[in-house]
Short mmCIF file of C-alpha atoms in Angstrom, two decimals:
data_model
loop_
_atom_site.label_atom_id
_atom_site.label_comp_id
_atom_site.label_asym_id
_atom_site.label_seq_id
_atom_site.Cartn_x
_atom_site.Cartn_y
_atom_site.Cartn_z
CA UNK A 1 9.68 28.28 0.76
CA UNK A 2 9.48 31.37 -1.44
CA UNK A 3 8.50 31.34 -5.01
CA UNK A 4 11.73 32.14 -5.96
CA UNK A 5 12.99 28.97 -4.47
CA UNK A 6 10.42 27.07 -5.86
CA UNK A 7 10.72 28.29 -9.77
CA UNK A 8 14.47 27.47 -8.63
CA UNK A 9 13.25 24.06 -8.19
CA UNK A 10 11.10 23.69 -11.43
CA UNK A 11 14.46 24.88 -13.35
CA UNK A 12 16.42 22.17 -11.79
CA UNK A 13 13.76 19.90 -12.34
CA UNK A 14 13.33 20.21 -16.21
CA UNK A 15 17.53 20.67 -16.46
CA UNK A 16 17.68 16.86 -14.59
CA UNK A 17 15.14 15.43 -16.44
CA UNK A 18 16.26 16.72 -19.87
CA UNK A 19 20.06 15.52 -18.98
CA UNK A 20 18.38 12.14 -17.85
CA UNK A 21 18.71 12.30 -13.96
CA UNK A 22 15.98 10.38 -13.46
CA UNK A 23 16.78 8.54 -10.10
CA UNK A 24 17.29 12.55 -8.57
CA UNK A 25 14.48 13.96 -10.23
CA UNK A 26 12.40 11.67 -8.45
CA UNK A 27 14.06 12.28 -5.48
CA UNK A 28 13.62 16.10 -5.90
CA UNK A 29 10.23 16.12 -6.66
CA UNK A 30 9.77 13.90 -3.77
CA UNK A 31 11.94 16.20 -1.34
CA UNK A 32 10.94 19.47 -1.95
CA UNK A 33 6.85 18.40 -2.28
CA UNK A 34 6.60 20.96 -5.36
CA UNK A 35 5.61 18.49 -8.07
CA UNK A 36 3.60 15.06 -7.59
CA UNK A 37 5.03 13.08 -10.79
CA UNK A 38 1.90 10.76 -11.73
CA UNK A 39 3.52 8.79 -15.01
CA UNK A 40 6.63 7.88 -12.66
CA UNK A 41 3.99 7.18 -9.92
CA UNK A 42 1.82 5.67 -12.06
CA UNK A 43 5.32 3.06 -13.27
CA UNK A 44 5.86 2.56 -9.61
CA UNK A 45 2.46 1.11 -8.92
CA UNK A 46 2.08 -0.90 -12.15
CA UNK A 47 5.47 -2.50 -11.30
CA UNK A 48 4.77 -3.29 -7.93
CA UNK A 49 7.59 -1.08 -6.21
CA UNK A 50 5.72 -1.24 -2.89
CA UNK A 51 8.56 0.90 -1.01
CA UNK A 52 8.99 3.45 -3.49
CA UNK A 53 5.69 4.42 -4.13
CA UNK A 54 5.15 4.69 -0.31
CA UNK A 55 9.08 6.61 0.20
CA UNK A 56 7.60 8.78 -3.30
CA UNK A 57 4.20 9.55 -1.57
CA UNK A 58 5.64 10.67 1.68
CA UNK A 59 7.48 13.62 -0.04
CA UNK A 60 4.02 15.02 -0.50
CA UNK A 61 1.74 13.35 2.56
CA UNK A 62 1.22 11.24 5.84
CA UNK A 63 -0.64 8.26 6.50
CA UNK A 64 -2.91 10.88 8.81
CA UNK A 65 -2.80 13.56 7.06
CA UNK A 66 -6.36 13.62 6.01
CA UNK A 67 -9.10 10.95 4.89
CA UNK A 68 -7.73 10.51 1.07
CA UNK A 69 -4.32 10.07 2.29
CA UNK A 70 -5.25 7.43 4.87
CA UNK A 71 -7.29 5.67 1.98
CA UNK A 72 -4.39 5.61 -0.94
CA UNK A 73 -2.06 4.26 1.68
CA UNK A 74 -4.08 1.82 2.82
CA UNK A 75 -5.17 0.28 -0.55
CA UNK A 76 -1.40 0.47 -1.67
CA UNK A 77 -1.25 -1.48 1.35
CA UNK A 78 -3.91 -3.68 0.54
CA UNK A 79 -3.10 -4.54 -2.42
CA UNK A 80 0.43 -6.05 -1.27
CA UNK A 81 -0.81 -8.00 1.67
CA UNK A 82 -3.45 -9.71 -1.39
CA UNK A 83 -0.57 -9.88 -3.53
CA UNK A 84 1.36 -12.10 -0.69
CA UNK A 85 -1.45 -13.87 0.04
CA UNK A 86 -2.03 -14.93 -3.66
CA UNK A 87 1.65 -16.02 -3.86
CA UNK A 88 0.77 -18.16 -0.45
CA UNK A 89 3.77 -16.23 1.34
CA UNK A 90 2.01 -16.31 4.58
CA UNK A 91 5.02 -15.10 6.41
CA UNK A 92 5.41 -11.92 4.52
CA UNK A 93 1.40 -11.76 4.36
CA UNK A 94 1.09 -11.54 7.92
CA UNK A 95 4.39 -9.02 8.54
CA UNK A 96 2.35 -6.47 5.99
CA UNK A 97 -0.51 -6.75 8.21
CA UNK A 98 1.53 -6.36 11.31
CA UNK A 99 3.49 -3.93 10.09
CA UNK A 100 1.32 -1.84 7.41
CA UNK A 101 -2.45 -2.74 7.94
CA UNK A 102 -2.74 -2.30 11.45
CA UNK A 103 -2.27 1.29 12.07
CA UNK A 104 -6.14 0.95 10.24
CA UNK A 105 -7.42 -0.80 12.67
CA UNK A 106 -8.13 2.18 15.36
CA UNK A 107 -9.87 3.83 12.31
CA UNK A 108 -12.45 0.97 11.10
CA UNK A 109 -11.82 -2.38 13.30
CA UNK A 110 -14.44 -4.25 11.29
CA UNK A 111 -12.52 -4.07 8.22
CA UNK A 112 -9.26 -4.97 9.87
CA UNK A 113 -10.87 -8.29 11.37
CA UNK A 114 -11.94 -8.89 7.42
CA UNK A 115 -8.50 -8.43 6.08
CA UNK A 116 -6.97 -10.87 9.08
CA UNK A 117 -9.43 -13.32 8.67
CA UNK A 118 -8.24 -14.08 4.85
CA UNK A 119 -5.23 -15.81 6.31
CA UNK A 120 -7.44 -18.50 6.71
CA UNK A 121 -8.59 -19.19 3.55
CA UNK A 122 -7.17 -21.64 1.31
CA UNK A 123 -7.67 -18.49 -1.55
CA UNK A 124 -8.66 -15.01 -0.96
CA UNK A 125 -11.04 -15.09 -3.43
CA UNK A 126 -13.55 -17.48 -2.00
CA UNK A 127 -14.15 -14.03 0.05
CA UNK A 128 -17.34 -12.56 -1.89
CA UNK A 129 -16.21 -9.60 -1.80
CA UNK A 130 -12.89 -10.46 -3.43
CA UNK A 131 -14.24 -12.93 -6.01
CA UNK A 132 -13.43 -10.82 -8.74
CA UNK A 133 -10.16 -10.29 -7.75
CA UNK A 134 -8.58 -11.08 -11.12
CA UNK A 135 -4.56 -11.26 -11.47
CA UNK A 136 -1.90 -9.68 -10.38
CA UNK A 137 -1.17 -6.61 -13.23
CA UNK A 138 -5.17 -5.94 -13.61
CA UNK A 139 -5.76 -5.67 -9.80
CA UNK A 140 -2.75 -3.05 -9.52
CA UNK A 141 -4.27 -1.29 -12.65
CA UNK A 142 -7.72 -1.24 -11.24
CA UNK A 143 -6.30 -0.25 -7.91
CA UNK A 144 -4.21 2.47 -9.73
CA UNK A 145 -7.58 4.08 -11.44
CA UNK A 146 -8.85 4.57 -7.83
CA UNK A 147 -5.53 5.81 -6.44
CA UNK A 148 -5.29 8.85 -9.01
CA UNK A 149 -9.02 9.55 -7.91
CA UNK A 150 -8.29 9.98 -4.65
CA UNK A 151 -4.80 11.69 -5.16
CA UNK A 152 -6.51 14.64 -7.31
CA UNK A 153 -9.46 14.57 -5.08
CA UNK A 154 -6.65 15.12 -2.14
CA UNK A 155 -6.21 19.22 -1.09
CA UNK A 156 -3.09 18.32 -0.16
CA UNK A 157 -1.73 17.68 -4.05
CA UNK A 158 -3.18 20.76 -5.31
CA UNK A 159 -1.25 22.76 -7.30
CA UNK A 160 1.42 19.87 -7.20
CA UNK A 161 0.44 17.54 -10.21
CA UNK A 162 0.57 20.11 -13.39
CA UNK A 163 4.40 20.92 -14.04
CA UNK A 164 4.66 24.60 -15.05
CA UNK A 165 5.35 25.14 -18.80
CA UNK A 166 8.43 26.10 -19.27
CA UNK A 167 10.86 26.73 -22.65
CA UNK A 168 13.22 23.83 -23.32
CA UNK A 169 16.32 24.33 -21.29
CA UNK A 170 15.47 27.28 -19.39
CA UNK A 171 18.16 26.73 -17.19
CA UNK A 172 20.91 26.54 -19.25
CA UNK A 173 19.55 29.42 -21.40
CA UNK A 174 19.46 31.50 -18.52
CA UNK A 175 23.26 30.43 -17.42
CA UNK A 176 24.51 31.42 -20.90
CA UNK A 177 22.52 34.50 -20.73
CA UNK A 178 24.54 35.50 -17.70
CA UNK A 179 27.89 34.49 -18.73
CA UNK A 180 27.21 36.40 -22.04
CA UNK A 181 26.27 39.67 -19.78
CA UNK A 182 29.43 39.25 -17.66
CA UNK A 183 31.86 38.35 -19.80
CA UNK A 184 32.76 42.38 -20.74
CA UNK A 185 33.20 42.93 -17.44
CA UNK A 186 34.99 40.35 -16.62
CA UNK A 187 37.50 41.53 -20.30
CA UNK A 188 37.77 45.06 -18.17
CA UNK A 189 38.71 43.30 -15.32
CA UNK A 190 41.52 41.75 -16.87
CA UNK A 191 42.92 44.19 -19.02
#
């Protein structure tokens, strides 16, 4: 996409978010991959919005994309397999792991077995390497610390998670400004 397209974008952007758009400002920073939002991000995670923070992330990468990517998904993923397992929703515990944890398995199947085998405990946490595993909120805020590590640390954000400084309602000043410079014309026109 050009750059004109893009400062396009930023424009649009602030105008949504200053008119309080806030479901399609997501949704456009999301589609057109220009601008990695980490407060809403950030919201998403602390609130547990599993399928929004993964719909959010694809706008900007892939599961296999490259080594940081495959790590943020998989401890987003993480996370809500041990957050069905602490509610002892087995069911739902082992869909995530069907469905979400096991496209990790070709990558490290040692770690996979680990994860599967904490179906069988009574509590996760008797897993040493869990024990600390404290509630819900600080385990998603610990998790969350790690997650903007690795997104910052990830090429593939660069240049995507500082939004360009622009004057308040650029947009709309710029409309005016060309209404303003057409109007004469358009009084000629008419005359």
């Amino acid at each position: 996409m050009s750059s004109l397209s893009r400062e396009l974008v930023f424009l649009i952007l602030q105008f949504l978010d200053e008119e309080k758009f806030k479901e399609t400002v997501h949704k456009l920073e999301q589609e057109s991959g220009f601008y990695f939002n980490m407060k809403y991000f950030e919201d998403e995670v602390i609130n547990g919005n599993w399928d929004e923070v993964e719909r959010y992330l694809g706008g900007f990468t892939k599961v296999d994309d490259n080594r940081y990517s495959m790590k943020i998904f998989f401890e987003i993923r993480k996370q809500k397999y041990l957050e069905a397992l602490d509610k002892h929703d087995r069911s739902k515990a082992v869909e995530i792991l069907v469905k979400d944890l096991k496209v990790f398995a070709s990558f490290n199947e040692e770690l996979f077995k680990e994860i599967t085998q904490l179906l069988t405990l009574e509590n996760f946490r008797e897993n040493e390497q869990l024990s600390k595993y404290g509630d819900t909120k600080s385990a998603r805020a610990i998790m969350l610390v790690e997650l903007k590590k690795l997104i910052e640390a990830n090429p593939l954000f660069r240049d995507k998670l500082q939004f360009p400084n622009l004057k308040s309602s650029r947009l709309r000043t710029l409309i005016n400004q060309r209404f303003k410079l057409a109007a004469p014309a358009l009084q000629k026109s008419q005359a």
